Short mmCIF file of C-alpha atoms and ligand atoms in Angstrom, two decimals:
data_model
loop_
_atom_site.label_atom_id
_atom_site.label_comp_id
_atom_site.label_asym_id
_atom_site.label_seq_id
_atom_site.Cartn_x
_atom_site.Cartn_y
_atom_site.Cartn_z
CA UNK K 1 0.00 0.00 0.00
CA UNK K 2 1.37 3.73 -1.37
CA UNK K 3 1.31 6.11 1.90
CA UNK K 4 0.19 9.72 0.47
CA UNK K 5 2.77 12.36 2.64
CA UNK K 6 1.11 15.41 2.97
CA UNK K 7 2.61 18.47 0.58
CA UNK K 8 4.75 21.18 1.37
CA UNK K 9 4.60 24.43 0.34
CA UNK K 10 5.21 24.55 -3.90
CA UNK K 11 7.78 27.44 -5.03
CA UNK K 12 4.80 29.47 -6.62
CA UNK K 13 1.95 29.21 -4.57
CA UNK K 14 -0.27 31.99 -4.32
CA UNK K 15 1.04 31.71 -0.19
CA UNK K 16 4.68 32.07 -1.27
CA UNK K 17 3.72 35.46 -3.72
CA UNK K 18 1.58 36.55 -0.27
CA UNK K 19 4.97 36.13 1.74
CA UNK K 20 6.78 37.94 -1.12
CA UNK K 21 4.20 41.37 -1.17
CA UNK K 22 4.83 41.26 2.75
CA UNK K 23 8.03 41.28 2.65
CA UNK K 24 8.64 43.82 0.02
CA UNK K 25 6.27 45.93 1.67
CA UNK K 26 8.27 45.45 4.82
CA UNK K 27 11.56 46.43 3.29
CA UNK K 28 10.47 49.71 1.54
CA UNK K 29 9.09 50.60 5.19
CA UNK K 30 12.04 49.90 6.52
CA UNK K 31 13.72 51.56 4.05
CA UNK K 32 12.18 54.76 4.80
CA UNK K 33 12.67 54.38 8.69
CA UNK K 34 16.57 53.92 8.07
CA UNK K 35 16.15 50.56 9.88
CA UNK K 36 19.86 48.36 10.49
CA UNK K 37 20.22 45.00 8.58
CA UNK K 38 19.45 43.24 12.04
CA UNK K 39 16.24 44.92 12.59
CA UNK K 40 15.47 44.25 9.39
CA UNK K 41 16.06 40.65 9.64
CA UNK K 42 14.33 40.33 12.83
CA UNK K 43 10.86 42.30 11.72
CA UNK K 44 11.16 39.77 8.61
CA UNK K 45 11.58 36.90 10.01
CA UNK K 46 8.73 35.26 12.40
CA UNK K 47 9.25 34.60 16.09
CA UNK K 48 7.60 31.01 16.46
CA UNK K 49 6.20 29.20 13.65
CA UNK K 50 4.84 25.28 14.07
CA UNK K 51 3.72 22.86 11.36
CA UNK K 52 1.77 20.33 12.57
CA UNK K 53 -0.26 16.94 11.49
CA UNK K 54 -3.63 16.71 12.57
CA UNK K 55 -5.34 13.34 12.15
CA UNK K 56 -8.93 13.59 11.33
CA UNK K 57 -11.47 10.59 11.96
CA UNK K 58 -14.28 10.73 9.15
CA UNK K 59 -17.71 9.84 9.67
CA UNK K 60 -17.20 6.84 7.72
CA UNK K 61 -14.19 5.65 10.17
CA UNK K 62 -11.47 6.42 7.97
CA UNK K 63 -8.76 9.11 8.75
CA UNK K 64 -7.45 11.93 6.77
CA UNK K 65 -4.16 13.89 7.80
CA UNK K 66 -4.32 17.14 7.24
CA UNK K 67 -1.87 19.55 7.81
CA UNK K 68 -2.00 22.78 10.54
CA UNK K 69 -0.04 26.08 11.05
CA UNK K 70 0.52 28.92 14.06
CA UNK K 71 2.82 31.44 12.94
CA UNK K 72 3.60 33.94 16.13
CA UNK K 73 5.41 37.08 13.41
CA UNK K 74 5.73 39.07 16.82
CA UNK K 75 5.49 39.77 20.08
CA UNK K 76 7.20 42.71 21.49
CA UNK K 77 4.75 44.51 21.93
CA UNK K 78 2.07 42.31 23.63
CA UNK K 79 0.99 39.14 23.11
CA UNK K 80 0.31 37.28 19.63
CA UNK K 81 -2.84 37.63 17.75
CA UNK K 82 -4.57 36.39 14.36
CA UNK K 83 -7.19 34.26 13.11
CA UNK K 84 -7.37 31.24 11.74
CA UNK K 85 -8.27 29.92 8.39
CA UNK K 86 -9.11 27.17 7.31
CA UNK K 87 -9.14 26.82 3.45
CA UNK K 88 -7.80 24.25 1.15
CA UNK K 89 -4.12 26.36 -0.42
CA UNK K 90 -3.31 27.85 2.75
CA UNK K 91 0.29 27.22 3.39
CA UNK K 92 2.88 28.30 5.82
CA UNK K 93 3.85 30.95 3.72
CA UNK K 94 0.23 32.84 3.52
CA UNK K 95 0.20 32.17 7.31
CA UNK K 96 3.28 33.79 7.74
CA UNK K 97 2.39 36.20 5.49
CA UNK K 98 -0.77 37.05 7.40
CA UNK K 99 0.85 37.25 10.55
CA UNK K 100 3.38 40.32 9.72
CA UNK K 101 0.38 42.11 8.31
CA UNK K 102 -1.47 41.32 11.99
CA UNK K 103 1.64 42.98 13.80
CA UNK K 104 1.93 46.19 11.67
CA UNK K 105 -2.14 46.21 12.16
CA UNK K 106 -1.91 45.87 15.89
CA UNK K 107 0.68 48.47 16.14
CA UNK K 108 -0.85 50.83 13.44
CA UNK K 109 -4.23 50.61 15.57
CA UNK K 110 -2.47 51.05 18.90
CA UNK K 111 -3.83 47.78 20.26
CA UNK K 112 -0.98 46.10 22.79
CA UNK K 113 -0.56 42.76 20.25
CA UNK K 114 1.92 41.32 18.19
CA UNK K 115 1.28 39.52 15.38
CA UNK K 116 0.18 35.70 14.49
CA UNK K 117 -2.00 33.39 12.56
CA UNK K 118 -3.22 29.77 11.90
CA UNK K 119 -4.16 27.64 9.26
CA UNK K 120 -5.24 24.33 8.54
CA UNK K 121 -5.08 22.88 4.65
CA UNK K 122 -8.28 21.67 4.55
CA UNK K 123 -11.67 22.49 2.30
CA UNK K 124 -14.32 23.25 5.65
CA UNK K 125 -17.18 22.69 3.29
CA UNK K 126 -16.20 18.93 2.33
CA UNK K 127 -16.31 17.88 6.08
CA UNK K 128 -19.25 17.48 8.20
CA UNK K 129 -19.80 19.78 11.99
CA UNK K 130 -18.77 16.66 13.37
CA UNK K 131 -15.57 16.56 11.24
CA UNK K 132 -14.38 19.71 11.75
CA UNK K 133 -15.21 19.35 15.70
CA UNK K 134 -12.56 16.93 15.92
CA UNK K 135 -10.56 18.67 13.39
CA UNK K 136 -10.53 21.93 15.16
CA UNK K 137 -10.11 20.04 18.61
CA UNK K 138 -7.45 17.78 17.28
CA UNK K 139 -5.48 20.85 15.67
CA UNK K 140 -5.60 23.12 18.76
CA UNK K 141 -4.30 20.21 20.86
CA UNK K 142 -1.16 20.23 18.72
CA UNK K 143 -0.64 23.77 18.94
CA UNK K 144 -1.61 24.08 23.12
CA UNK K 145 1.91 24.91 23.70
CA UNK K 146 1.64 28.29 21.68
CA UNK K 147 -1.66 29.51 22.93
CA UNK K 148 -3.00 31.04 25.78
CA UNK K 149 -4.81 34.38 26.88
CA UNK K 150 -1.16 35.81 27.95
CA UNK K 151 0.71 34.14 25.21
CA UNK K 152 -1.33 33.95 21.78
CA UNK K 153 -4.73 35.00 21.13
CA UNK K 154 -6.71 33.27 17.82
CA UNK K 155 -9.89 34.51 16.10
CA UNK K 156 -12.33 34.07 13.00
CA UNK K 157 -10.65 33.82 9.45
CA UNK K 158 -11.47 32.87 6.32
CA UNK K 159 -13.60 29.26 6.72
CA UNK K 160 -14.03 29.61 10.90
CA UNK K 161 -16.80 31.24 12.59
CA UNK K 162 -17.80 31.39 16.33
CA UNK K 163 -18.52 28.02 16.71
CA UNK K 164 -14.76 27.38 15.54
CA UNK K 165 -14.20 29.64 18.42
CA UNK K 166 -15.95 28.03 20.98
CA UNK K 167 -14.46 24.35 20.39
CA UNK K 168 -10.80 26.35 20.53
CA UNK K 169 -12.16 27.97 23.79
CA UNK K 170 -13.40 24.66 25.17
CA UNK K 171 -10.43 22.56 23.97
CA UNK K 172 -8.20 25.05 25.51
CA UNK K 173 -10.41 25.23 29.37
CA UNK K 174 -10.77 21.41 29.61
CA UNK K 175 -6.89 21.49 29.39
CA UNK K 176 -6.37 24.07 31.68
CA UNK K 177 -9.03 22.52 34.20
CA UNK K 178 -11.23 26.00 34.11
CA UNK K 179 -13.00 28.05 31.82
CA UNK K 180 -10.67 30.59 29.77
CA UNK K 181 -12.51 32.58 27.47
CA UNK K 182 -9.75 34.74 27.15
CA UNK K 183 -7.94 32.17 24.87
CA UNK K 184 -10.00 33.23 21.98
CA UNK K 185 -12.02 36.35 20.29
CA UNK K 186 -14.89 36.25 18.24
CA UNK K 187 -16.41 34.21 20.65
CA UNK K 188 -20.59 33.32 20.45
CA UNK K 189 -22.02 35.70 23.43
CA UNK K 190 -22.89 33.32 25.61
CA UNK K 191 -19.16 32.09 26.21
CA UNK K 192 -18.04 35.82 26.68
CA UNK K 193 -18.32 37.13 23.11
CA UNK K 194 -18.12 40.96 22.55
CA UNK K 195 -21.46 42.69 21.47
CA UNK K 196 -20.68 44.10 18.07
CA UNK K 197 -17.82 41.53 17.17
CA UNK K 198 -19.04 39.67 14.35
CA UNK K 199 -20.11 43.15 12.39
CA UNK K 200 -16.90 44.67 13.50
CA UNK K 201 -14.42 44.17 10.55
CA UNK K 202 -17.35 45.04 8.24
CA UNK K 203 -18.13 48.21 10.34
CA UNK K 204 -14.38 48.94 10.47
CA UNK K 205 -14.16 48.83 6.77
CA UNK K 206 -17.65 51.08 6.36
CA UNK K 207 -16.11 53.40 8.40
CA UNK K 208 -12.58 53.57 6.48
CA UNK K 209 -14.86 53.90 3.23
CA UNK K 210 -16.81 56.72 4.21
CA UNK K 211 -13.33 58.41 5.78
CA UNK K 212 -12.17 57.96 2.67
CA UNK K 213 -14.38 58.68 0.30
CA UNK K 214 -14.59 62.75 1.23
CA UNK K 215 -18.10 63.26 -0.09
CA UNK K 216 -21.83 62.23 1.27
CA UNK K 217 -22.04 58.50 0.58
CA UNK K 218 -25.28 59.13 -1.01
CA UNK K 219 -25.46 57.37 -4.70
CA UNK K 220 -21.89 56.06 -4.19
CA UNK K 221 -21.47 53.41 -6.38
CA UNK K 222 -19.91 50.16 -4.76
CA UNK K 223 -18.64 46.50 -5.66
CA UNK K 224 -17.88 43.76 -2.98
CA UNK K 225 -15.46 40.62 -3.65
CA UNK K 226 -16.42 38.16 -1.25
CA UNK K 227 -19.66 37.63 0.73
CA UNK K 228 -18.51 36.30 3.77
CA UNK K 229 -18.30 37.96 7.09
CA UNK K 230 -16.38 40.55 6.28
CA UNK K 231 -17.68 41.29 2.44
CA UNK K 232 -21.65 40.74 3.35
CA UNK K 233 -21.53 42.88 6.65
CA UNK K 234 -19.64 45.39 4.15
CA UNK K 235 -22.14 45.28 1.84
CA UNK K 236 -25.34 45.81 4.38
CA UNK K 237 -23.27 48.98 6.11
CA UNK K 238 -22.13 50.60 2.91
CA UNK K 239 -25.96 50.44 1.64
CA UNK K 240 -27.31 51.34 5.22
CA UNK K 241 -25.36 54.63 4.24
CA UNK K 242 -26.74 55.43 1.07
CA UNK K 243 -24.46 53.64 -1.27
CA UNK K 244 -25.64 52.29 -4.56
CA UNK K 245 -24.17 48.31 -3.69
CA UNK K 246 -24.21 47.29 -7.65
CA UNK K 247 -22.26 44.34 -7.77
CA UNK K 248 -21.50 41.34 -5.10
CA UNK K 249 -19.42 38.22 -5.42
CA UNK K 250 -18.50 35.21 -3.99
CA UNK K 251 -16.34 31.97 -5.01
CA UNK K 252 -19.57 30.33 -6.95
CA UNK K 253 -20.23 33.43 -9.42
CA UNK K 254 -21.06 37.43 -8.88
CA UNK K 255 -24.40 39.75 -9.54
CA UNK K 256 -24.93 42.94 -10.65
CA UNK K 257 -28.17 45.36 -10.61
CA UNK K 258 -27.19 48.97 -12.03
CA UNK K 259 -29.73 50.05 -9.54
CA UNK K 260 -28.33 48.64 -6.58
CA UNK K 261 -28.80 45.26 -5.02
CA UNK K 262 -31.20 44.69 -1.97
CA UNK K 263 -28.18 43.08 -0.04
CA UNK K 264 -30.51 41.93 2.93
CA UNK K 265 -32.43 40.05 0.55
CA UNK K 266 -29.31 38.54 -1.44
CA UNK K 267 -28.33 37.15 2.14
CA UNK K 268 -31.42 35.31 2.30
CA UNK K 269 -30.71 33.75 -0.60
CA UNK K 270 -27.23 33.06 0.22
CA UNK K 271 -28.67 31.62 3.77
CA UNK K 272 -30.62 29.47 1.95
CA UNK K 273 -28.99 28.32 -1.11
CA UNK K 274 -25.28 28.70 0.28
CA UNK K 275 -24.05 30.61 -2.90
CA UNK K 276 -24.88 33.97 -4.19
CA UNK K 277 -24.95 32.45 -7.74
CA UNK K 278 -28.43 31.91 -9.21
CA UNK K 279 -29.66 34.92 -6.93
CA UNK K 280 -33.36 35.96 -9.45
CA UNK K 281 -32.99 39.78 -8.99
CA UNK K 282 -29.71 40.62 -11.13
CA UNK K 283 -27.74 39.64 -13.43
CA UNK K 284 -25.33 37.53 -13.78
CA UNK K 285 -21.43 38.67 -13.92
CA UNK K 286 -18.13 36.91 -13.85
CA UNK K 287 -15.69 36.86 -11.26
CA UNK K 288 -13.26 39.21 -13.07
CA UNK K 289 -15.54 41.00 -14.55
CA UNK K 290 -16.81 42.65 -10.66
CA UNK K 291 -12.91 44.04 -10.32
CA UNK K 292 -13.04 46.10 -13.47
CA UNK K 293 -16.48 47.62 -12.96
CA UNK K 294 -16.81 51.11 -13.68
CA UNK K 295 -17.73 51.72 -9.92
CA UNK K 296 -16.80 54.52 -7.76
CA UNK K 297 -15.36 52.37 -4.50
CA UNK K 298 -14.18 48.33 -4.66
CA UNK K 299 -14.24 46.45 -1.41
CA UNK K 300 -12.18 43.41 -2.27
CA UNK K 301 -12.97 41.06 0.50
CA UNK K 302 -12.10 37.49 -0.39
CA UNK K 303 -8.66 36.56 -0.22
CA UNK K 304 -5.17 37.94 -1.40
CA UNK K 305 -3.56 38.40 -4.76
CA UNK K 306 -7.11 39.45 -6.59
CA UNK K 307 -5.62 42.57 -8.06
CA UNK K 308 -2.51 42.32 -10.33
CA UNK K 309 -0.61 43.42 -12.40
CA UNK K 310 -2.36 41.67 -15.03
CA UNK K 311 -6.13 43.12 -14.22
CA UNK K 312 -5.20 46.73 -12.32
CA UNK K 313 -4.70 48.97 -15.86
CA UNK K 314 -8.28 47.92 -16.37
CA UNK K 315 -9.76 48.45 -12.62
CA UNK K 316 -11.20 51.52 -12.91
CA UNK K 317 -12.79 52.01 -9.56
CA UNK K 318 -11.38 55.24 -8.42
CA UNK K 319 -11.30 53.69 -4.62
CA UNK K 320 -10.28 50.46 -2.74
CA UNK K 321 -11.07 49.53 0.52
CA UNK K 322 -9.44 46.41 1.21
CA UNK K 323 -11.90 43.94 3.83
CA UNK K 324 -9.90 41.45 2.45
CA UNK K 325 -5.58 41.33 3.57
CA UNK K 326 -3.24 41.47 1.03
CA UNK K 327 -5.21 41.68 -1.91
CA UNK K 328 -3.54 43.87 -4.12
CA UNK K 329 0.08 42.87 -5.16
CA UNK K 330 3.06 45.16 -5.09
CA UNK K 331 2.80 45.07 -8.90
CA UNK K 332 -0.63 46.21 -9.10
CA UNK K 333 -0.32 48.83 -6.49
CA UNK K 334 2.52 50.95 -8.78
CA UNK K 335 0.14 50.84 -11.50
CA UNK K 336 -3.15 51.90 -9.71
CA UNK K 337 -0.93 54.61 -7.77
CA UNK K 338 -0.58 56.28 -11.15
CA UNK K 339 -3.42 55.91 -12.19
CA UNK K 340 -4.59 58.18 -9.52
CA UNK K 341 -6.71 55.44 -7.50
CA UNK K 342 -6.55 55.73 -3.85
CA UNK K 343 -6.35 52.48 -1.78
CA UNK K 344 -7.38 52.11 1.90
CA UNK K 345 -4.92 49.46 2.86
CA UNK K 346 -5.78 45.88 4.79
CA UNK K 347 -3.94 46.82 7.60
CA UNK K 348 -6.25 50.02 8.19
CA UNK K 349 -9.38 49.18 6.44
CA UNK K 350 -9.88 45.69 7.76
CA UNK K 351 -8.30 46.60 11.44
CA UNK K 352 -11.84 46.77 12.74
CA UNK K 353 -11.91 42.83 13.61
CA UNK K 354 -8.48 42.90 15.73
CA UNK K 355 -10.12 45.93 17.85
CA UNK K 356 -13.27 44.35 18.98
CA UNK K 357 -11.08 41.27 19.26
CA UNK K 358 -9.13 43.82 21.54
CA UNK K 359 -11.72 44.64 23.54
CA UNK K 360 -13.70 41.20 23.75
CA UNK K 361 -10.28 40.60 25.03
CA UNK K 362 -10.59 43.00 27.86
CA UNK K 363 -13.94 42.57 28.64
CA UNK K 364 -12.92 38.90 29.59
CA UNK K 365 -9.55 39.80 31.28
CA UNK K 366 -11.77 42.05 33.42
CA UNK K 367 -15.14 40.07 33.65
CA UNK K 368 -17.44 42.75 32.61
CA UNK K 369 -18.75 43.87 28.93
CA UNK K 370 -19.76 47.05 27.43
CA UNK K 371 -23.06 47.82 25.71
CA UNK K 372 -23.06 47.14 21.69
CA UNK K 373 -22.77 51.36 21.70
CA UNK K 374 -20.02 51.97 23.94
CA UNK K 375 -18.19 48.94 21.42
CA UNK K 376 -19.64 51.10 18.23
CA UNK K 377 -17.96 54.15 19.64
CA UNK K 378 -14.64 52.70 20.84
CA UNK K 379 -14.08 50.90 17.36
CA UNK K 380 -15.41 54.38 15.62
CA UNK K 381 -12.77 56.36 17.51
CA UNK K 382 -9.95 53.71 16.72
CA UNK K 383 -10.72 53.56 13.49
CA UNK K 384 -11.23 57.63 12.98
CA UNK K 385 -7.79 57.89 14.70
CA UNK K 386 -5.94 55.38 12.99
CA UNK K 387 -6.98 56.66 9.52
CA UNK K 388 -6.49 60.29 10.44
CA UNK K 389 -2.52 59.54 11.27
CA UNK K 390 -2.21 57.40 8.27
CA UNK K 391 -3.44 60.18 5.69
CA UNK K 392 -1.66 62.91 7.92
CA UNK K 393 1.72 60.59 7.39
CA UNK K 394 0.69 60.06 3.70
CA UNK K 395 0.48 63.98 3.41
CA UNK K 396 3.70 65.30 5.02
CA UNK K 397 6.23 62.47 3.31
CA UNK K 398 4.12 62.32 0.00
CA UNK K 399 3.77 58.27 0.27
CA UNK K 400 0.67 56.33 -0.61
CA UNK K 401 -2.08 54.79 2.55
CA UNK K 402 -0.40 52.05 2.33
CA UNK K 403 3.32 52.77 2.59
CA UNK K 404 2.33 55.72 5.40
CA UNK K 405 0.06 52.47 7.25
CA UNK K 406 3.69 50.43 7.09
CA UNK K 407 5.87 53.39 8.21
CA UNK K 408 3.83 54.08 11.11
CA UNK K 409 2.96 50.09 12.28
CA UNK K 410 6.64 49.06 11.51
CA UNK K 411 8.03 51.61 12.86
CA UNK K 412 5.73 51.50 16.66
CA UNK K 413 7.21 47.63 16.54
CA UNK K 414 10.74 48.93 15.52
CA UNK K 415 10.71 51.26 18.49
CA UNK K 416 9.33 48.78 20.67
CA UNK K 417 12.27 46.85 20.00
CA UNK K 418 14.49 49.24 20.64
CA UNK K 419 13.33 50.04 24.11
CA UNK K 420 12.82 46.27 24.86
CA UNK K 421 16.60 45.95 24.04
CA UNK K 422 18.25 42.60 22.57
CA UNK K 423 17.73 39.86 25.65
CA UNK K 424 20.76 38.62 26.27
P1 NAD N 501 -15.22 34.06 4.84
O1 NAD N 501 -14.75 32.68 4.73
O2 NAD N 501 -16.33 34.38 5.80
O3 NAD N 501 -15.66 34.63 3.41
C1 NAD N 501 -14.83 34.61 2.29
C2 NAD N 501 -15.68 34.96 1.09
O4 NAD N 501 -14.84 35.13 -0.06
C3 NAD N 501 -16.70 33.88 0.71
O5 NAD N 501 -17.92 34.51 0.35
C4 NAD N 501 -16.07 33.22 -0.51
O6 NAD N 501 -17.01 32.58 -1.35
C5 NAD N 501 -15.43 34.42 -1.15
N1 NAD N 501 -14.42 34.14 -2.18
C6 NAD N 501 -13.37 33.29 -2.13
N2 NAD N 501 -12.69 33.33 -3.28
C7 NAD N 501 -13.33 34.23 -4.07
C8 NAD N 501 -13.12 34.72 -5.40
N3 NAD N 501 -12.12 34.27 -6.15
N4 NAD N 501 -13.97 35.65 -5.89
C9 NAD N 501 -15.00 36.10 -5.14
N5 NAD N 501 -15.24 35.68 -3.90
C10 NAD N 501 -14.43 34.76 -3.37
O7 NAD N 501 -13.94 34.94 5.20
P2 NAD N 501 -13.90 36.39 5.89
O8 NAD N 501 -13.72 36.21 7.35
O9 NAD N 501 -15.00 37.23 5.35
O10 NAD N 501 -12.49 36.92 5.34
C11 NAD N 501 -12.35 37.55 4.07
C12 NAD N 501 -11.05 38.34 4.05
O11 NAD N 501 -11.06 39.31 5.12
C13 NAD N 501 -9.78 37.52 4.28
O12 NAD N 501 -8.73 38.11 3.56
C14 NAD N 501 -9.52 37.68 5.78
O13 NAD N 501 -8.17 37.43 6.13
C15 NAD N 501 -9.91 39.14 5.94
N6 NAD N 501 -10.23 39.54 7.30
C16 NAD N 501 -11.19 38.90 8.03
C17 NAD N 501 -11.49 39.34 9.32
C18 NAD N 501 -12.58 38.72 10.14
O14 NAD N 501 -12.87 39.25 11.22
N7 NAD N 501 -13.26 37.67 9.68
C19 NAD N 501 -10.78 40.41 9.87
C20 NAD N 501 -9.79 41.05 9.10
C21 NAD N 501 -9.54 40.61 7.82
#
């Protein structure tokens, strides 16, 4: 009998380009911050990262081996924190990738984290809830050693929700011998979730749009890539303002009404059928075809590497707001840069999630919660903040939102490091 051995990471997989736009991105910042070749090489290269095999028992009594990731990029200047994803071409390179892009967010936002991440290589929708109960369990028994409310904090990602969150949370408190909610954020509220968390990257990214944007939102015409938590919640808050939402997409297909979509209704339908594809009141429109719509803002919110170098001369949306991290290469940002298109970076836009993470995190530490508006205001004055420094950087050293967002987060982590000192 052959023995299938998991893969490893190929050369070109769309993780390894990920690690690549990171990393440049990383460099130019530190470029501009005069940072020394060992500072450098430490921001670039991730504290902790584990691989792991997690054995799976089907429903059918066989057993897949799958594999699973925590990548800690960070943790000067708190303790780790990042979601986890679980999505068939994750790799350790997109993990890694994502959790550099967590610490400059953390420090950009002022919330006392470094960065991490997790992933499992797995397709959620080909298991059953009992599947990826043992899955999840299984996985965060192999990386126990990493986590912990003091040490490493995970949350929701691409392919996890707050039931993900409550097995890690349980899995996690049996081993410890108590309850910990602390362990995890984005949490169902009756395990110590935050009101407002699961709208809060979506909220975050409504309230970078409208920053942005410089004009009432009235009429606005907007396109969404990705209709999961973060792109659906975008969606319903950009309309809620007065934008015209014309097109919406997900992995099966996209739709497009020139006179807006009724986005609570298209979520009924995607509650029901599971895929926005096939939704009766619009028309149909291909998965490229959403990024090059002659809109006025573009909320990619699926995954990274969606705008390229190949695509951006014909994107012609004179705004981005990125829900999603990472997806617009190096490549494509030169090109969109002169083209005059202004781009709310991941790091900023999307930064919502990690606050209310923040301050679910709090809430537990201290055993109290806050009312959904005291959460609304605390994430709207983050946010406000956090974009007002970026555009004031942006202004006096002439850089794009997304090379100010670097200089400023790499540079709070640079500094920290700095004071910290080199132990020994
Ligand atoms: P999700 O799994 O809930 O949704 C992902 C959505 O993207 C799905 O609708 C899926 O069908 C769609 N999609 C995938 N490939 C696509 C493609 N090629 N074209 C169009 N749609 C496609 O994930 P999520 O939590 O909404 O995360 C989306 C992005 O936002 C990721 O980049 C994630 O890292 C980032 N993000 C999430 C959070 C959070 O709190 N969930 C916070 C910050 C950033």
């Amino acid at each position: 009998m052959s023995v299938m051995v998991p893969s490893t990471t190929p050369a070109q997989s769309a993780g390894h380009e990920a690690l690549e736009s990171a990393l440049f991105q990383l460099d130019r910042a530190a470029e501009r911050l005069g940072l020394d070749d060992g500072l450098r090489t430490m921001l670039a290269t991730p504290r902790r990262s584990l691989t792991v095999s997690v054995p799976v028992r089907r429903d059918d009594g066989n057993m897949d081996v799958v594999q699973g990731y925590r990548v800690q990029h960070n943790v000067t200047r708190g303790p780790a924190k990042g979601g986890i994803r679980f999505h068939p071409a994750t790799d350790i390179d997109e993990v890694t990738a994502l959790a550099m892009w967590m610490t400059w967010k953390c420090a950009l936002v002022g919330v006392p984290y470094g960065g991490a991440k997790g992933g499992v290589t797995v397709d959620p929708a080909q298991y059953t809830t009992q599947e990826l109960e043992r899955l999840t369990r299984r996985y965060v028994s192999e990386i126990l050693p990493l986590i912990g409310p003091d040490k490493d904090i995970p949350a929701p990602d691409v392919g996890t929700n707050e039931q993900t969150m409550a097995w890690i949370m349980d899995t996690y408190s049996v081993s410890a011998g108590y309850a910990v909610p602390g362990v995890v954020t984005g949490k169902p509220m009756t395990l110590g979730g935050s009101l407002g968390r699961a709208a809060a990257t979506s909220r975050g990214v409504q309230i970078a749009a409208l920053a942005a944007l410089g004009r009432a939102p009235e009429g606005v015409t907007v396109a969404v890539q990705g209709f999961g938590k973060v792109g659906a919640g975008a969606a319903q808050f950009l309309a809620d303002a007065g934008c015209k939402v014309v097109a919406i997409s997900d992995v099966t297909g996209g739709v497009y009404a020139a006179d807006g979509l009724d986005v609570a209704a298209l979520r009924a339908w995607v509650a029901e059928t599971g895929m926005v594809r096939g939704y009766r009141d619009a028309d149909e429109l291909g998965l490229d075809e959403l990024l090059e719509l002659d809109v006025d803002v573009l909320v990619p919110a699926a995954l990274e590497g969606a705008i390229t170098e190949a695509n951006a001369p014909r994107v012609r949306a004179r705004l981005i707001v990125e829900g999603a991290n990472g997806p617009t290469t190096p490549e494509a940002d030169r090109i969109l840069a002169a083209n005059g298109t202004v781009i709310v970076p991941d790091i900023l836009a999307n930064a919502g999630g990690v606050i209310v993470s923040y301050l679910e995190w709090v809430q537990n530490l201290q055993a109290f919660s806050w009312t959904e508006s005291q959460i609304e205001r605390k994430l709207r004055d983050m946010m406000e903040s956090a974009y007002g420094e970026v555009k004031s950087v942006a202004a006096e050293r002439d850089l794009t939102l997304r090379e100010a967002a670097h200089v400023i987060g790499v540079g709070r982590v640079a500094e920290a490091h700095r004071m910290r000192g080199l132990y020994p």
